[in-house]
Structures are given as C-alpha cells and as structure tokens.
Amino acid sequence: MIILDARRVKAYEYLKQLAEAAGKDEDYTEELWGELLFNEELMGAFMYYLDHHSLFDGISCRGYGLTDLYFYNMRRFEMRQDIGKNYSDCDKEALSLDTFLLMGRMMREPEKYISKLEGGPGMDIFPN
C-alpha cells in the first residue's frame, strides 16, 4: 500500500508553478524540492508561505531566519542590478524561492554559508 501526503503533492505542484513563473529551470526546482524534503521544518515553513504568502520566521540557522535571508538576497539582486533600490523589476517570488533554497543549503552546511554571510555581501559569494 502506498500512502501519499496530499499536502506535499499540492506543495510540489505549487512549487513548480511558482518556479516557472519566476523563470527558474527544472534543475533549480528539483534542487529546492530536495531541500524541502530533506528538512521537515523547512517544508513546514514553505507550506506556511504557500498558505499565507509571507515568510515564517519560526525557523532559523545560527540566528538567521528566512526574512534575514530574503533581505540578503534582495541586496544581492540590487547589487547585480546596480540600482541600490527595490524597483518593480525585482521578482518577489524568485527572491522567496531563492530564500528557501539558501536556508536549506545553510541548514545542511552551516559553516560554509554562515562564514560567507558574516563576511559581508558580495556578488559572487553564493551560486545562483
């Protein structure tokens, strides 16, 4: 007998839709899904995001929550655009997905990511 968690199936479908709308490719989507499956706490935060369309800061890694990482990603986007402000071309869905991926990676390898976060922002410190 195979038991499926309908909530996870729905979350995966939403993830694919969000990723496609944000211009993310299939490899990105599958990597993010893998991070969500690997970490139950992160999966719960993602489901919260899907329900409320806001980040849940009830999880953290070494003091960094999802909102911290969201704004970090926003600063990185602004640096790449060299605009210094959050203009309308900044895709909030893409930033949110990047935030979940960064948190998943960080929770698996905290030393690698925390040292880069604490080293200050730079355009090349995290691969996209």
Short mmCIF file of N, CA, C and O in Angstrom, two decimals:
data_model
loop_
_atom_site.label_atom_id
_atom_site.label_comp_id
_atom_site.label_asym_id
_atom_site.label_seq_id
_atom_site.Cartn_x
_atom_site.Cartn_y
_atom_site.Cartn_z
N MET A 1 0.83 -1.16 0.00
CA MET A 1 0.00 0.00 0.00
C MET A 1 0.89 1.25 0.00
O MET A 1 1.81 1.37 0.78
N ILE A 2 0.59 2.18 -0.87
CA ILE A 2 1.32 3.44 -0.94
C ILE A 2 0.43 4.54 -0.37
O ILE A 2 -0.72 4.69 -0.77
N ILE A 3 1.00 5.27 0.57
CA ILE A 3 0.26 6.38 1.18
C ILE A 3 0.92 7.68 0.73
O ILE A 3 2.12 7.87 0.91
N LEU A 4 0.14 8.55 0.12
CA LEU A 4 0.65 9.84 -0.33
C LEU A 4 0.18 10.94 0.60
O LEU A 4 -0.97 10.94 1.04
N ASP A 5 1.06 11.85 0.87
CA ASP A 5 0.70 13.03 1.65
C ASP A 5 0.19 14.07 0.64
O ASP A 5 0.96 14.69 -0.08
N ALA A 6 -1.12 14.24 0.60
CA ALA A 6 -1.74 15.14 -0.39
C ALA A 6 -1.22 16.56 -0.25
O ALA A 6 -1.07 17.27 -1.24
N ARG A 7 -0.91 16.97 0.95
CA ARG A 7 -0.40 18.33 1.18
C ARG A 7 0.95 18.51 0.49
O ARG A 7 1.23 19.55 -0.09
N ARG A 8 1.80 17.49 0.54
CA ARG A 8 3.10 17.58 -0.13
C ARG A 8 2.96 17.56 -1.65
O ARG A 8 3.68 18.24 -2.36
N VAL A 9 2.03 16.77 -2.13
CA VAL A 9 1.79 16.73 -3.58
C VAL A 9 1.34 18.11 -4.06
O VAL A 9 1.83 18.63 -5.06
N LYS A 10 0.46 18.72 -3.31
CA LYS A 10 -0.02 20.06 -3.63
C LYS A 10 1.12 21.08 -3.54
O LYS A 10 1.25 21.96 -4.40
N ALA A 11 1.96 20.96 -2.52
CA ALA A 11 3.09 21.87 -2.36
C ALA A 11 4.05 21.75 -3.55
O ALA A 11 4.57 22.75 -4.05
N TYR A 12 4.27 20.53 -4.01
CA TYR A 12 5.15 20.32 -5.15
C TYR A 12 4.57 20.96 -6.41
O TYR A 12 5.28 21.60 -7.18
N GLU A 13 3.28 20.81 -6.61
CA GLU A 13 2.62 21.43 -7.76
C GLU A 13 2.73 22.96 -7.70
O GLU A 13 3.02 23.61 -8.71
N TYR A 14 2.51 23.52 -6.53
CA TYR A 14 2.64 24.98 -6.37
C TYR A 14 4.08 25.42 -6.60
O TYR A 14 4.32 26.46 -7.21
N LEU A 15 5.02 24.65 -6.09
CA LEU A 15 6.43 24.98 -6.29
C LEU A 15 6.74 25.04 -7.78
O LEU A 15 7.39 25.98 -8.25
N LYS A 16 6.29 24.04 -8.53
CA LYS A 16 6.55 24.04 -9.97
C LYS A 16 5.95 25.26 -10.64
O LYS A 16 6.57 25.88 -11.50
N GLN A 17 4.73 25.64 -10.25
CA GLN A 17 4.09 26.82 -10.83
C GLN A 17 4.85 28.10 -10.49
O GLN A 17 5.08 28.95 -11.36
N LEU A 18 5.23 28.24 -9.21
CA LEU A 18 5.97 29.43 -8.79
C LEU A 18 7.32 29.52 -9.49
O LEU A 18 7.73 30.59 -9.94
N ALA A 19 8.00 28.39 -9.57
CA ALA A 19 9.32 28.36 -10.20
C ALA A 19 9.23 28.72 -11.68
O ALA A 19 10.05 29.49 -12.20
N GLU A 20 8.24 28.18 -12.36
CA GLU A 20 8.07 28.51 -13.77
C GLU A 20 7.77 29.99 -13.96
O GLU A 20 8.37 30.65 -14.81
N ALA A 21 6.89 30.53 -13.13
CA ALA A 21 6.54 31.95 -13.21
C ALA A 21 7.75 32.84 -12.91
O ALA A 21 7.87 33.94 -13.46
N ALA A 22 8.64 32.35 -12.06
CA ALA A 22 9.83 33.12 -11.68
C ALA A 22 11.00 32.89 -12.64
O ALA A 22 12.08 33.44 -12.44
N GLY A 23 10.79 32.06 -13.65
CA GLY A 23 11.84 31.82 -14.63
C GLY A 23 12.91 30.84 -14.18
O GLY A 23 14.01 30.82 -14.73
N LYS A 24 12.60 30.03 -13.19
CA LYS A 24 13.55 29.03 -12.69
C LYS A 24 13.43 27.77 -13.52
O LYS A 24 12.35 27.38 -13.93
N ASP A 25 14.56 27.11 -13.76
CA ASP A 25 14.53 25.90 -14.58
C ASP A 25 14.21 24.67 -13.73
O ASP A 25 14.09 24.74 -12.50
N GLU A 26 14.06 23.55 -14.40
CA GLU A 26 13.67 22.31 -13.73
C GLU A 26 14.71 21.84 -12.72
O GLU A 26 14.37 21.33 -11.64
N ASP A 27 16.00 22.01 -13.04
CA ASP A 27 17.06 21.60 -12.11
C ASP A 27 16.96 22.38 -10.80
O ASP A 27 17.10 21.82 -9.71
N TYR A 28 16.72 23.68 -10.92
CA TYR A 28 16.55 24.52 -9.74
C TYR A 28 15.37 24.03 -8.91
O TYR A 28 15.47 23.87 -7.69
N THR A 29 14.25 23.80 -9.57
CA THR A 29 13.03 23.36 -8.90
C THR A 29 13.26 22.05 -8.16
O THR A 29 12.86 21.90 -7.01
N GLU A 30 13.92 21.11 -8.81
CA GLU A 30 14.17 19.81 -8.17
C GLU A 30 15.15 19.93 -7.01
O GLU A 30 15.01 19.23 -6.00
N GLU A 31 16.14 20.81 -7.14
CA GLU A 31 17.07 21.01 -6.02
C GLU A 31 16.33 21.59 -4.82
O GLU A 31 16.50 21.13 -3.69
N LEU A 32 15.50 22.59 -5.06
CA LEU A 32 14.74 23.18 -3.96
C LEU A 32 13.79 22.15 -3.35
O LEU A 32 13.70 22.05 -2.13
N TRP A 33 13.12 21.37 -4.17
CA TRP A 33 12.22 20.35 -3.65
C TRP A 33 12.99 19.35 -2.79
O TRP A 33 12.53 18.93 -1.74
N GLY A 34 14.18 18.99 -3.22
CA GLY A 34 15.02 18.08 -2.43
C GLY A 34 15.36 18.66 -1.07
O GLY A 34 15.35 17.95 -0.05
N GLU A 35 15.67 19.96 -1.03
CA GLU A 35 15.95 20.61 0.25
C GLU A 35 14.72 20.58 1.15
O GLU A 35 14.83 20.35 2.35
N LEU A 36 13.56 20.83 0.57
CA LEU A 36 12.32 20.81 1.36
C LEU A 36 12.04 19.42 1.90
O LEU A 36 11.62 19.26 3.05
N LEU A 37 12.26 18.40 1.09
CA LEU A 37 12.03 17.02 1.54
C LEU A 37 13.03 16.61 2.62
O LEU A 37 12.70 15.84 3.52
N PHE A 38 14.24 17.11 2.50
CA PHE A 38 15.31 16.78 3.44
C PHE A 38 15.05 17.35 4.83
O PHE A 38 15.46 16.78 5.83
N ASN A 39 14.34 18.49 4.88
CA ASN A 39 14.19 19.20 6.15
C ASN A 39 12.71 19.47 6.42
O ASN A 39 12.11 20.35 5.79
N GLU A 40 12.15 18.72 7.33
CA GLU A 40 10.73 18.83 7.66
C GLU A 40 10.35 20.23 8.14
O GLU A 40 9.28 20.75 7.82
N GLU A 41 11.23 20.85 8.89
CA GLU A 41 10.98 22.20 9.40
C GLU A 41 10.89 23.21 8.25
O GLU A 41 10.01 24.07 8.22
N LEU A 42 11.78 23.08 7.29
CA LEU A 42 11.77 23.96 6.12
C LEU A 42 10.53 23.70 5.27
O LEU A 42 9.92 24.64 4.76
N MET A 43 10.13 22.44 5.15
CA MET A 43 8.92 22.11 4.42
C MET A 43 7.71 22.79 5.07
O MET A 43 6.86 23.34 4.38
N GLY A 44 7.65 22.75 6.37
CA GLY A 44 6.55 23.40 7.08
C GLY A 44 6.53 24.90 6.83
O GLY A 44 5.46 25.50 6.62
N ALA A 45 7.71 25.52 6.80
CA ALA A 45 7.79 26.96 6.53
C ALA A 45 7.37 27.25 5.09
O ALA A 45 6.74 28.28 4.82
N PHE A 46 7.69 26.35 4.17
CA PHE A 46 7.29 26.55 2.78
C PHE A 46 5.77 26.43 2.64
O PHE A 46 5.14 27.22 1.94
N MET A 47 5.19 25.46 3.33
CA MET A 47 3.73 25.31 3.30
C MET A 47 3.05 26.54 3.90
O MET A 47 2.01 26.99 3.42
N TYR A 48 3.65 27.09 4.94
CA TYR A 48 3.14 28.34 5.53
C TYR A 48 3.18 29.45 4.47
O TYR A 48 2.23 30.22 4.33
N TYR A 49 4.28 29.53 3.74
CA TYR A 49 4.41 30.53 2.68
C TYR A 49 3.31 30.36 1.64
O TYR A 49 2.71 31.34 1.19
N LEU A 50 3.06 29.13 1.25
CA LEU A 50 2.01 28.88 0.26
C LEU A 50 0.63 29.29 0.78
O LEU A 50 -0.18 29.83 0.03
N ASP A 51 0.37 29.06 2.05
CA ASP A 51 -0.93 29.40 2.64
C ASP A 51 -1.10 30.89 2.89
O ASP A 51 -2.19 31.43 2.71
N HIS A 52 -0.03 31.57 3.32
CA HIS A 52 -0.14 32.96 3.77
C HIS A 52 0.59 33.96 2.88
O HIS A 52 0.47 35.17 3.11
N HIS A 53 1.35 33.48 1.96
CA HIS A 53 2.17 34.31 1.07
C HIS A 53 3.05 35.29 1.85
O HIS A 53 3.22 36.45 1.49
N SER A 54 3.58 34.79 2.94
CA SER A 54 4.56 35.53 3.73
C SER A 54 5.51 34.52 4.36
O SER A 54 5.16 33.34 4.51
N LEU A 55 6.69 34.97 4.70
CA LEU A 55 7.69 34.08 5.26
C LEU A 55 7.42 33.81 6.73
O LEU A 55 7.01 34.71 7.47
N PHE A 56 7.67 32.59 7.14
CA PHE A 56 7.53 32.17 8.53
C PHE A 56 8.92 32.21 9.16
O PHE A 56 9.82 31.51 8.72
N ASP A 57 9.07 33.07 10.16
CA ASP A 57 10.38 33.18 10.80
C ASP A 57 10.50 32.35 12.06
O ASP A 57 11.27 32.67 12.95
N GLY A 58 9.77 31.28 12.12
CA GLY A 58 9.86 30.38 13.26
C GLY A 58 11.03 29.42 13.14
O GLY A 58 11.27 28.64 14.05
N ILE A 59 11.73 29.46 12.03
CA ILE A 59 12.92 28.62 11.87
C ILE A 59 14.12 29.52 11.65
O ILE A 59 13.99 30.64 11.15
N SER A 60 15.27 29.02 12.04
CA SER A 60 16.49 29.79 11.82
C SER A 60 17.68 28.86 11.78
O SER A 60 17.59 27.70 12.20
N CYS A 61 18.75 29.38 11.29
CA CYS A 61 20.02 28.66 11.29
C CYS A 61 21.07 29.63 11.82
O CYS A 61 21.32 30.67 11.19
N ARG A 62 21.59 29.31 12.96
CA ARG A 62 22.61 30.14 13.61
C ARG A 62 22.19 31.61 13.72
O ARG A 62 22.97 32.51 13.49
N GLY A 63 20.92 31.81 14.03
CA GLY A 63 20.42 33.16 14.24
C GLY A 63 19.87 33.86 13.01
O GLY A 63 19.32 34.95 13.11
N TYR A 64 20.00 33.25 11.84
CA TYR A 64 19.47 33.83 10.61
C TYR A 64 18.13 33.17 10.28
O TYR A 64 18.05 31.96 10.13
N GLY A 65 17.08 33.99 10.16
CA GLY A 65 15.77 33.49 9.78
C GLY A 65 15.52 33.70 8.30
O GLY A 65 16.35 34.26 7.58
N LEU A 66 14.36 33.26 7.86
CA LEU A 66 14.01 33.41 6.44
C LEU A 66 13.95 34.87 6.01
O LEU A 66 14.39 35.21 4.91
N THR A 67 13.44 35.75 6.86
CA THR A 67 13.37 37.16 6.50
C THR A 67 14.78 37.74 6.33
O THR A 67 15.03 38.52 5.40
N ASP A 68 15.70 37.36 7.19
CA ASP A 68 17.09 37.82 7.05
C ASP A 68 17.65 37.42 5.70
O ASP A 68 18.29 38.22 5.00
N LEU A 69 17.41 36.16 5.33
CA LEU A 69 17.95 35.67 4.06
C LEU A 69 17.24 36.30 2.87
O LEU A 69 17.86 36.55 1.83
N TYR A 70 15.96 36.59 3.00
CA TYR A 70 15.21 37.26 1.94
C TYR A 70 15.83 38.63 1.65
O TYR A 70 16.10 38.98 0.50
N PHE A 71 16.08 39.40 2.70
CA PHE A 71 16.66 40.73 2.50
C PHE A 71 18.11 40.64 2.03
O PHE A 71 18.58 41.49 1.27
N TYR A 72 18.81 39.60 2.45
CA TYR A 72 20.16 39.39 1.94
C TYR A 72 20.10 39.14 0.43
O TYR A 72 20.86 39.73 -0.34
N ASN A 73 19.19 38.28 0.01
CA ASN A 73 19.03 38.01 -1.42
C ASN A 73 18.60 39.26 -2.18
O ASN A 73 19.04 39.48 -3.31
N MET A 74 17.77 40.08 -1.56
CA MET A 74 17.34 41.32 -2.21
C MET A 74 18.53 42.25 -2.41
O MET A 74 18.69 42.85 -3.48
N ARG A 75 19.38 42.36 -1.41
CA ARG A 75 20.59 43.20 -1.55
C ARG A 75 21.48 42.68 -2.67
O ARG A 75 22.04 43.45 -3.43
N ARG A 76 21.60 41.36 -2.76
CA ARG A 76 22.41 40.77 -3.83
C ARG A 76 21.82 41.10 -5.20
O ARG A 76 22.54 41.43 -6.14
N PHE A 77 20.48 41.02 -5.31
CA PHE A 77 19.82 41.37 -6.56
C PHE A 77 20.10 42.82 -6.91
O PHE A 77 20.43 43.15 -8.05
N GLU A 78 19.96 43.70 -5.93
CA GLU A 78 20.18 45.12 -6.17
C GLU A 78 21.61 45.40 -6.60
O GLU A 78 21.86 46.23 -7.46
N MET A 79 22.57 44.68 -6.00
CA MET A 79 23.97 44.86 -6.39
C MET A 79 24.18 44.43 -7.83
O MET A 79 24.90 45.09 -8.58
N ARG A 80 23.56 43.33 -8.21
CA ARG A 80 23.70 42.87 -9.60
C ARG A 80 23.08 43.86 -10.56
O ARG A 80 23.57 44.07 -11.66
N GLN A 81 21.97 44.47 -10.15
CA GLN A 81 21.30 45.45 -11.00
C GLN A 81 21.95 46.83 -10.89
O GLN A 81 21.68 47.71 -11.69
N ASP A 82 22.80 46.99 -9.85
CA ASP A 82 23.49 48.25 -9.60
C ASP A 82 22.50 49.41 -9.48
O ASP A 82 22.72 50.49 -10.02
N ILE A 83 21.40 49.15 -8.79
CA ILE A 83 20.39 50.20 -8.63
C ILE A 83 20.28 50.67 -7.19
O ILE A 83 19.86 51.79 -6.95
N GLY A 84 20.59 49.79 -6.26
CA GLY A 84 20.55 50.17 -4.87
C GLY A 84 19.17 50.34 -4.28
O GLY A 84 19.02 50.70 -3.13
N LYS A 85 18.13 50.09 -5.05
CA LYS A 85 16.77 50.21 -4.54
C LYS A 85 15.94 49.05 -5.06
O LYS A 85 16.27 48.43 -6.05
N ASN A 86 14.83 48.81 -4.40
CA ASN A 86 13.96 47.72 -4.76
C ASN A 86 12.92 48.20 -5.78
O ASN A 86 11.82 48.57 -5.43
N TYR A 87 13.26 48.19 -7.04
CA TYR A 87 12.34 48.61 -8.08
C TYR A 87 11.42 47.46 -8.48
O TYR A 87 11.61 46.32 -8.09
N SER A 88 10.46 47.75 -9.30
CA SER A 88 9.42 46.78 -9.64
C SER A 88 9.93 45.57 -10.42
O SER A 88 9.25 44.57 -10.48
N ASP A 89 11.11 45.66 -11.02
CA ASP A 89 11.61 44.51 -11.77
C ASP A 89 12.19 43.43 -10.87
O ASP A 89 12.59 42.38 -11.32
N CYS A 90 12.19 43.66 -9.58
CA CYS A 90 12.64 42.68 -8.62
C CYS A 90 11.51 41.67 -8.40
O CYS A 90 10.45 42.03 -7.92
N ASP A 91 11.72 40.43 -8.77
CA ASP A 91 10.70 39.39 -8.70
C ASP A 91 10.65 38.82 -7.28
O ASP A 91 11.54 38.08 -6.86
N LYS A 92 9.60 39.16 -6.55
CA LYS A 92 9.47 38.73 -5.15
C LYS A 92 9.32 37.21 -5.02
O LYS A 92 9.80 36.63 -4.06
N GLU A 93 8.66 36.58 -5.99
CA GLU A 93 8.52 35.12 -5.94
C GLU A 93 9.89 34.46 -6.10
O GLU A 93 10.22 33.51 -5.39
N ALA A 94 10.67 34.95 -7.06
CA ALA A 94 12.01 34.39 -7.27
C ALA A 94 12.87 34.58 -6.02
O ALA A 94 13.59 33.66 -5.60
N LEU A 95 12.79 35.76 -5.40
CA LEU A 95 13.55 36.00 -4.18
C LEU A 95 13.10 35.07 -3.06
O LEU A 95 13.94 34.57 -2.29
N SER A 96 11.83 34.82 -2.96
CA SER A 96 11.32 33.92 -1.92
C SER A 96 11.82 32.49 -2.15
O SER A 96 12.27 31.82 -1.22
N LEU A 97 11.77 32.03 -3.39
CA LEU A 97 12.27 30.69 -3.68
C LEU A 97 13.77 30.60 -3.40
O LEU A 97 14.24 29.61 -2.81
N ASP A 98 14.52 31.64 -3.80
CA ASP A 98 15.96 31.67 -3.51
C ASP A 98 16.22 31.63 -2.01
O ASP A 98 17.19 31.02 -1.55
N THR A 99 15.34 32.26 -1.24
CA THR A 99 15.48 32.28 0.22
C THR A 99 15.31 30.88 0.80
O THR A 99 16.09 30.46 1.65
N PHE A 100 14.31 30.15 0.33
CA PHE A 100 14.12 28.78 0.82
C PHE A 100 15.30 27.89 0.42
O PHE A 100 15.75 27.08 1.22
N LEU A 101 15.80 28.06 -0.79
CA LEU A 101 16.94 27.26 -1.22
C LEU A 101 18.17 27.59 -0.38
O LEU A 101 18.88 26.69 0.07
N LEU A 102 18.42 28.87 -0.15
CA LEU A 102 19.57 29.26 0.66
C LEU A 102 19.45 28.72 2.08
O LEU A 102 20.42 28.20 2.63
N MET A 103 18.26 28.80 2.68
CA MET A 103 18.08 28.27 4.03
C MET A 103 18.32 26.77 4.06
O MET A 103 18.97 26.26 4.97
N GLY A 104 17.82 26.06 3.06
CA GLY A 104 18.04 24.61 3.02
C GLY A 104 19.52 24.27 2.93
O GLY A 104 20.01 23.40 3.66
N ARG A 105 20.23 24.96 2.06
CA ARG A 105 21.66 24.72 1.92
C ARG A 105 22.39 25.06 3.23
O ARG A 105 23.30 24.35 3.65
N MET A 106 21.98 26.18 3.82
CA MET A 106 22.62 26.65 5.04
C MET A 106 22.39 25.68 6.19
O MET A 106 23.29 25.45 7.01
N MET A 107 21.20 25.10 6.27
CA MET A 107 20.90 24.17 7.35
C MET A 107 21.71 22.87 7.21
O MET A 107 22.03 22.24 8.21
N ARG A 108 22.05 22.52 5.98
CA ARG A 108 22.87 21.32 5.76
C ARG A 108 24.35 21.60 5.98
O ARG A 108 25.08 20.75 6.49
N GLU A 109 24.82 22.78 5.58
CA GLU A 109 26.23 23.13 5.67
C GLU A 109 26.39 24.51 6.29
O GLU A 109 26.80 25.46 5.62
N PRO A 110 26.06 24.65 7.58
CA PRO A 110 26.03 25.98 8.18
C PRO A 110 27.36 26.73 8.11
O PRO A 110 27.37 27.92 7.82
N GLU A 111 28.45 26.07 8.36
CA GLU A 111 29.74 26.77 8.38
C GLU A 111 30.05 27.44 7.05
O GLU A 111 30.52 28.58 7.01
N LYS A 112 29.79 26.75 5.98
CA LYS A 112 30.06 27.28 4.64
C LYS A 112 29.28 28.57 4.39
O LYS A 112 29.84 29.56 3.90
N TYR A 113 28.02 28.59 4.75
CA TYR A 113 27.17 29.73 4.44
C TYR A 113 27.24 30.84 5.49
O TYR A 113 27.21 32.02 5.14
N ILE A 114 27.35 30.48 6.75
CA ILE A 114 27.43 31.49 7.80
C ILE A 114 28.69 32.33 7.62
O ILE A 114 28.65 33.55 7.73
N SER A 115 29.80 31.69 7.33
CA SER A 115 31.05 32.45 7.15
C SER A 115 30.93 33.42 5.98
O SER A 115 31.46 34.53 6.03
N LYS A 116 30.21 33.04 4.95
CA LYS A 116 30.03 33.94 3.81
C LYS A 116 29.07 35.08 4.16
O LYS A 116 29.28 36.21 3.76
N LEU A 117 28.02 34.77 4.91
CA LEU A 117 27.09 35.82 5.34
C LEU A 117 27.78 36.83 6.23
O LEU A 117 27.58 38.03 6.10
N GLU A 118 28.58 36.35 7.15
CA GLU A 118 29.23 37.24 8.09
C GLU A 118 30.42 37.97 7.48
O GLU A 118 30.90 38.94 8.04
N GLY A 119 30.85 37.51 6.30
CA GLY A 119 31.95 38.17 5.61
C GLY A 119 31.51 39.39 4.84
O GLY A 119 32.32 40.08 4.25
N GLY A 120 30.22 39.68 4.85
CA GLY A 120 29.71 40.84 4.13
C GLY A 120 29.22 40.44 2.75
O GLY A 120 29.59 39.40 2.22
N PRO A 121 28.37 41.28 2.18
CA PRO A 121 27.81 40.95 0.87
C PRO A 121 28.83 41.06 -0.24
O PRO A 121 29.74 41.87 -0.19
N GLY A 122 28.66 40.23 -1.21
CA GLY A 122 29.49 40.24 -2.41
C GLY A 122 28.71 39.58 -3.52
O GLY A 122 27.87 38.72 -3.27
N MET A 123 28.97 39.97 -4.73
CA MET A 123 28.16 39.47 -5.84
C MET A 123 28.40 38.00 -6.13
O MET A 123 27.57 37.34 -6.72
N ASP A 124 29.54 37.47 -5.73
CA ASP A 124 29.88 36.11 -6.15
C ASP A 124 29.94 35.11 -5.01
O ASP A 124 30.44 34.02 -5.18
N ILE A 125 29.43 35.42 -3.83
CA ILE A 125 29.65 34.51 -2.73
C ILE A 125 28.70 33.33 -2.70
O ILE A 125 29.00 32.31 -2.10
N PHE A 126 27.53 33.42 -3.32
CA PHE A 126 26.63 32.27 -3.39
C PHE A 126 26.29 32.03 -4.85
O PHE A 126 25.90 32.94 -5.56
N PRO A 127 26.40 30.79 -5.28
CA PRO A 127 25.96 30.50 -6.64
C PRO A 127 24.45 30.59 -6.75
O PRO A 127 23.76 30.31 -5.79
N ASN A 128 23.97 30.99 -7.89
CA ASN A 128 22.51 31.04 -8.11
C ASN A 128 21.97 29.67 -8.39
O ASN A 128 22.55 28.79 -8.81
#
